[in-house]
Coordinates of C-alpha atoms in Angstrom, one line a residue:
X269 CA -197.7 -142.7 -5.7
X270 CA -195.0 -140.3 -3.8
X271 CA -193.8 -143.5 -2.2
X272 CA -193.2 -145.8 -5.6
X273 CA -192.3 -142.5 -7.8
X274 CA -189.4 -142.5 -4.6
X275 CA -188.5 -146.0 -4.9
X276 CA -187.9 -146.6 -8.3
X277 CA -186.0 -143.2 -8.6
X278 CA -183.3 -144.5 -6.4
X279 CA -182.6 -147.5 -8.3
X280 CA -182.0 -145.6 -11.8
X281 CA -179.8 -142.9 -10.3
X282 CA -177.8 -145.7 -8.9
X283 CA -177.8 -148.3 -11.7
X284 CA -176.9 -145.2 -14.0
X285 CA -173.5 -144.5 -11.8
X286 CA -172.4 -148.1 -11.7
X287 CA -173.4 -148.4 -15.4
X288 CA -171.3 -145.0 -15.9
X289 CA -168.1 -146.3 -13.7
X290 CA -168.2 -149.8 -15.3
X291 CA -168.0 -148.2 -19.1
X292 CA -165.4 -145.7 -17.7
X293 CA -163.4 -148.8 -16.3
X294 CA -163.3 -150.9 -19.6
X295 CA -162.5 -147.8 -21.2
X296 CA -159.6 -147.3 -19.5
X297 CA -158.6 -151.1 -19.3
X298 CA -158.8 -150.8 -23.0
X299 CA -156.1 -147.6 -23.3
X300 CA -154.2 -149.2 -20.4
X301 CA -153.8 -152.1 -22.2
X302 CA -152.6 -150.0 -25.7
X303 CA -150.1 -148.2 -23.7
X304 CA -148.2 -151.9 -22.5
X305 CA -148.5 -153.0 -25.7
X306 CA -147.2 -149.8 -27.7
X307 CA -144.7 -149.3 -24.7
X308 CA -143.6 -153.1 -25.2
X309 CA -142.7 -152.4 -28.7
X310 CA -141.1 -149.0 -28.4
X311 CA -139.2 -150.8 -25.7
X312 CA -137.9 -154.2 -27.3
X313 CA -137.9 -152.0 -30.6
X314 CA -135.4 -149.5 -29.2
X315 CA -133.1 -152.5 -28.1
X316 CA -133.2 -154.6 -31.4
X317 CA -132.9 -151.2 -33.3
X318 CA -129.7 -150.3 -31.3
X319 CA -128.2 -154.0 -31.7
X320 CA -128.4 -154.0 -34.9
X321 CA -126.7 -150.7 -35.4
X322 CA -124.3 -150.3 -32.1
X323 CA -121.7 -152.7 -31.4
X324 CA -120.1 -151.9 -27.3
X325 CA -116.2 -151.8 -26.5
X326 CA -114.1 -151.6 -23.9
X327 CA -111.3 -149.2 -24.1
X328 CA -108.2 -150.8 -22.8
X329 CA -105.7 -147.9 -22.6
X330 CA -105.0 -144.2 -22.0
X331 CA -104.5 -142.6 -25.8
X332 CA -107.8 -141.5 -26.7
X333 CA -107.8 -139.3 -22.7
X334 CA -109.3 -137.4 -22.2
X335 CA -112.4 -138.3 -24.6
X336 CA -112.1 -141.7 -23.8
X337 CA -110.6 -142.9 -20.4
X338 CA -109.0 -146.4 -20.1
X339 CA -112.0 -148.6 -19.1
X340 CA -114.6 -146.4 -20.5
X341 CA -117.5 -148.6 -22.3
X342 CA -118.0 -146.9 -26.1
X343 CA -120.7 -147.8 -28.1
X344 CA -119.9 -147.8 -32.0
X345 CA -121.6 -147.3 -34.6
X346 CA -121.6 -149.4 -37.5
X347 CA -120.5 -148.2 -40.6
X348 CA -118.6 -149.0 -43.8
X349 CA -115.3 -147.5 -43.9
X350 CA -116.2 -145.2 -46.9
X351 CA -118.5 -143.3 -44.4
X352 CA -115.9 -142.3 -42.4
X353 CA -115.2 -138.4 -42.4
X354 CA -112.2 -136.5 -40.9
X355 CA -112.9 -135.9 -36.5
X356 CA -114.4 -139.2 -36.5
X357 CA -113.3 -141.6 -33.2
X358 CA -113.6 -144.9 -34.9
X359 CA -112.9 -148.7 -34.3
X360 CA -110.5 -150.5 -36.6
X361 CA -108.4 -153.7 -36.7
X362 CA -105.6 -153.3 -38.2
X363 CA -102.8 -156.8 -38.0
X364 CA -99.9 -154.5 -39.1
X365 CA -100.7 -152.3 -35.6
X366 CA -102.1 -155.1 -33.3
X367 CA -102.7 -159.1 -33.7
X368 CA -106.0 -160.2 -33.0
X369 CA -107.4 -156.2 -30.9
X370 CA -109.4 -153.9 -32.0
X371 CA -108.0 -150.3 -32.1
X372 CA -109.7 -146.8 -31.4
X373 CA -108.1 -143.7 -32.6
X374 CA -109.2 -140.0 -34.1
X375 CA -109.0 -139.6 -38.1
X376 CA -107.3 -136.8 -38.6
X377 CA -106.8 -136.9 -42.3
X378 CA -108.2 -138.9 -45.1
X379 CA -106.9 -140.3 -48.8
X380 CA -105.7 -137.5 -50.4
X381 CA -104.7 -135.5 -47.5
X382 CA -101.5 -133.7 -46.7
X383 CA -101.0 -133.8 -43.0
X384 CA -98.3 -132.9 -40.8
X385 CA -97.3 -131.3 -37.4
X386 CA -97.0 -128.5 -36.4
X387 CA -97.2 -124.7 -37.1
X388 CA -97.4 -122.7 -34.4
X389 CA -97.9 -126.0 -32.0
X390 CA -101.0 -127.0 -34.5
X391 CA -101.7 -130.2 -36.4
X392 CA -102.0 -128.9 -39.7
X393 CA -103.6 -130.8 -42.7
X394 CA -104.1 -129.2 -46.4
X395 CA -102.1 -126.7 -45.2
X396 CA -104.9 -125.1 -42.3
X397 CA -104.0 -125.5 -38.7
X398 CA -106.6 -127.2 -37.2
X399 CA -108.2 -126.6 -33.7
X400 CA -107.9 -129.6 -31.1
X401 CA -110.0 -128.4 -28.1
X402 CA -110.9 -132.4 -27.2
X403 CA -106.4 -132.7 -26.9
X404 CA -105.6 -132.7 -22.7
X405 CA -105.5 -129.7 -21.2
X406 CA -101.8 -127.8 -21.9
X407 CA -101.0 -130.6 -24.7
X408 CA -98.9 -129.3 -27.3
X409 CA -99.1 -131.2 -30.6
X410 CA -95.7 -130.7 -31.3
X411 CA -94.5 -132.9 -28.6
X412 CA -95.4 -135.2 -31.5
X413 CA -93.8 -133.6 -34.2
X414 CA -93.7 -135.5 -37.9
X415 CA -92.9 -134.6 -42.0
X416 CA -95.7 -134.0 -44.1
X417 CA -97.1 -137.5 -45.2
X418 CA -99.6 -137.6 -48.5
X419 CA -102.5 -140.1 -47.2
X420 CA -103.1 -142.6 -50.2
X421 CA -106.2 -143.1 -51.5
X422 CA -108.2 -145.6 -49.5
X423 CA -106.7 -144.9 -46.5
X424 CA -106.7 -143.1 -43.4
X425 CA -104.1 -140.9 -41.1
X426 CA -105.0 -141.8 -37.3
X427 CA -104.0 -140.1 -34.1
X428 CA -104.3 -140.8 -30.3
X429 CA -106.1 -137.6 -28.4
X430 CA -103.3 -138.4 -26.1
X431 CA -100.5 -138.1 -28.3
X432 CA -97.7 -138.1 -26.1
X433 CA -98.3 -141.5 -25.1
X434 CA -100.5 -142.6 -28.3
X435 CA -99.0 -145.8 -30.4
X436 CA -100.7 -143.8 -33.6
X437 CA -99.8 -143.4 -37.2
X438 CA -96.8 -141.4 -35.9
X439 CA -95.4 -144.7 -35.0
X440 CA -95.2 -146.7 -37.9
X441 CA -94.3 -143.7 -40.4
X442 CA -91.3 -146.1 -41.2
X443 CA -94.0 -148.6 -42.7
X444 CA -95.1 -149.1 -46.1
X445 CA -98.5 -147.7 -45.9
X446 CA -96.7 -144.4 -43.8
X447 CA -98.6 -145.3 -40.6
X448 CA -101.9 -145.1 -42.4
X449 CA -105.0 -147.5 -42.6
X450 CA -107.1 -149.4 -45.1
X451 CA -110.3 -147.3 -44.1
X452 CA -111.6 -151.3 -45.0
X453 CA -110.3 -152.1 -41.8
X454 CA -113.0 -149.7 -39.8
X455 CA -115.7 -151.5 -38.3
X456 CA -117.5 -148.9 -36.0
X457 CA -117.7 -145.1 -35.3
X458 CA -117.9 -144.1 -31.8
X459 CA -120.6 -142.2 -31.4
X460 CA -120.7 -142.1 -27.2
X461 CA -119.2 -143.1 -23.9
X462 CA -121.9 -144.9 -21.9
X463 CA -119.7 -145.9 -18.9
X464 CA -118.9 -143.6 -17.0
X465 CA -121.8 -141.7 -18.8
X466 CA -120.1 -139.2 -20.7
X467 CA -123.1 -138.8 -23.2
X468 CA -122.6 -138.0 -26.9
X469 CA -118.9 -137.5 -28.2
X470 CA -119.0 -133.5 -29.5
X471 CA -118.6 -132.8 -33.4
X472 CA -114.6 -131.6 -34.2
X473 CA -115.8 -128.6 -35.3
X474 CA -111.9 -128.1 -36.3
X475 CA -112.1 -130.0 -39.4
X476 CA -115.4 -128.2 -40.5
X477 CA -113.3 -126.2 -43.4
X478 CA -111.8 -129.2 -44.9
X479 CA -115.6 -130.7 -45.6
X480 CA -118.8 -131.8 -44.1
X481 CA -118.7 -133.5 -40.7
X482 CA -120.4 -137.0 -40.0
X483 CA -123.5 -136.3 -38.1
X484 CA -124.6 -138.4 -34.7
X485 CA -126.0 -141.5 -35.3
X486 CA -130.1 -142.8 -34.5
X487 CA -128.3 -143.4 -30.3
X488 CA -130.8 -140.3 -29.0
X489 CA -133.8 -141.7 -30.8
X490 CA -133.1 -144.9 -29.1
X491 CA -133.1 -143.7 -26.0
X492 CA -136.0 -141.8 -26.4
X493 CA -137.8 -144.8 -27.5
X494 CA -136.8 -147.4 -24.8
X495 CA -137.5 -144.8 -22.1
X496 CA -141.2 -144.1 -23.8
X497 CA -141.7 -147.6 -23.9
X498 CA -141.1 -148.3 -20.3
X499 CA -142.9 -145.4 -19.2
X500 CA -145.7 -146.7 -21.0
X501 CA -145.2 -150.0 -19.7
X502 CA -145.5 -149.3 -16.2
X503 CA -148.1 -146.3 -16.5
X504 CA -150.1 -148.9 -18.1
X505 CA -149.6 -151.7 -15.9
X506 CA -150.4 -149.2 -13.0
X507 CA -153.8 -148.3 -14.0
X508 CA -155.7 -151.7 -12.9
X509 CA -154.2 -151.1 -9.4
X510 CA -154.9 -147.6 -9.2
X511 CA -158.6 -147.2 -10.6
X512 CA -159.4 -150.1 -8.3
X513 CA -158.1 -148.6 -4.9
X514 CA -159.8 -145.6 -6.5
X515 CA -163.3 -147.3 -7.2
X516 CA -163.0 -149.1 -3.4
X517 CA -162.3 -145.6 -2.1
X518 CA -165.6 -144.0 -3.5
X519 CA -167.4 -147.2 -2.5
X520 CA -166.6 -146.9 0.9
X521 CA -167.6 -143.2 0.6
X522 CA -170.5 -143.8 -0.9
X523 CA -171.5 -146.5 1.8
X524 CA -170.4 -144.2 4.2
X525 CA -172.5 -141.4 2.9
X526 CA -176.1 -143.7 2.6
X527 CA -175.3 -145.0 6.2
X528 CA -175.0 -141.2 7.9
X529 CA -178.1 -140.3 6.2

């Protein structure tokens, strides 16, 4: 009796750690197989999302320096032009400025604004000097120095961060618009540099007095989601790998284990 009680013992404790480690194993297959698909669509969703709302550029010269380098790849948001707040780097296209070229430049002032330079070396718009701490080290806004210009309504004043060398609204003052532009002609805000990786562009916390400043656009959720995704993606594409060298491993030691005793 001893004998048989022994040998069907053995079987059970057995049968009920396989049956244990198989429901174990398709339990996890099942979550591994969640996480690839939820990280698939955090991942694609991430990029269609920021498609569909960034556009990339390619900054061709030296006037928005030191913000934006020549070279440096932007990505813009996109907006309609009645979004567009005072600080703002944005993307325009303006035929009057360049044929067939997108332009990017600061807004300094907006329709309605007075805006002129300088007192006391400071851009000053509705009469309040502002404070330029993204201008290049030492820069001196008077260097650029210009009357007080009204901004129509509609429109927008624009300056180069770089204003010594900047081909601005300073330059065509003599036009009929007074160097500004229809804020029609913006097609994008640029809301970061992502090559060199220069992260977000900071808030012109300058212009704060003169009204409320656009906020960052979705870019940081973006990125959070397309990173989620692919961690997802591979933690859950690593799992069948894993808890099989793992299973194998106690196997052998299991096997091992009988065969000492």
């Amino acid at each position: 009796m001893g004998g048989e009680s022994t040998i069907r013992t053995a079987p059970r404790s057995g049968g009920s750690s396989t049956g244990t480690a198989r429901a174990g194993r398709g339990l996890g297959d099942r979550l591994s197989g969640i996480a690839v698909a939820l990280g698939i669509v955090l991942f694609l969703g991430g990029f269609a999302w920021g498609a569909v709302v960034y556009r990339p550029y390619t900054v061709p010269t030296t006037s928005m320096t030191p913000t934006i380098d020549a070279g440096d790849r932007v990505l813009g948001q996109r907006i309609d032009g009645g979004e567009v707040r005072r600080g703002d780097v944005v993307v325009f296209h303006d035929t009057s400025w360049v044929t067939n070229a997108d332009v990017v430049k600061r807004v300094v002032a907006v329709g309605g604004d007075t805006v002129a330079c300088c007192t006391d070396g400071k851009l000053t718009v509705n009469g309040k000097r502002i404070d330029e701490p993204y201008l290049p080290a030492g820069s001196q806004a008077e260097l650029q120095g210009f009357p007080t210009v009204t901004v129509p309504k509609g429109r927008l004043f624009l300056l180069g961060d770089e204003r010594q060398g900047s081909l601005d609204s300073t330059a065509h003052l003599t036009d009929a618009a007074k160097g500004t532009v229809a804020r029609s002609a913006v097609r994008a805000r640029v809301d970061s540099v992502v090559w060199p990786m220069k992260g977000l562009l900071k808030r012109p916390t300058g212009f704060e007095a003169l009204g409320a400043l656009s906020q960052p656009g979705p870019l940081r959720v973006i990125e959070s989601m397309i990173v989620a995704g692919a961690v997802l993606v591979l933690a859950g594409g690593a799992y069948g790998p894993v808890a099989g060298l793992v299973g194998r491993s106690r196997t052998r030691g299991r096997t091992e284990a009988a065969g000492a005793r």
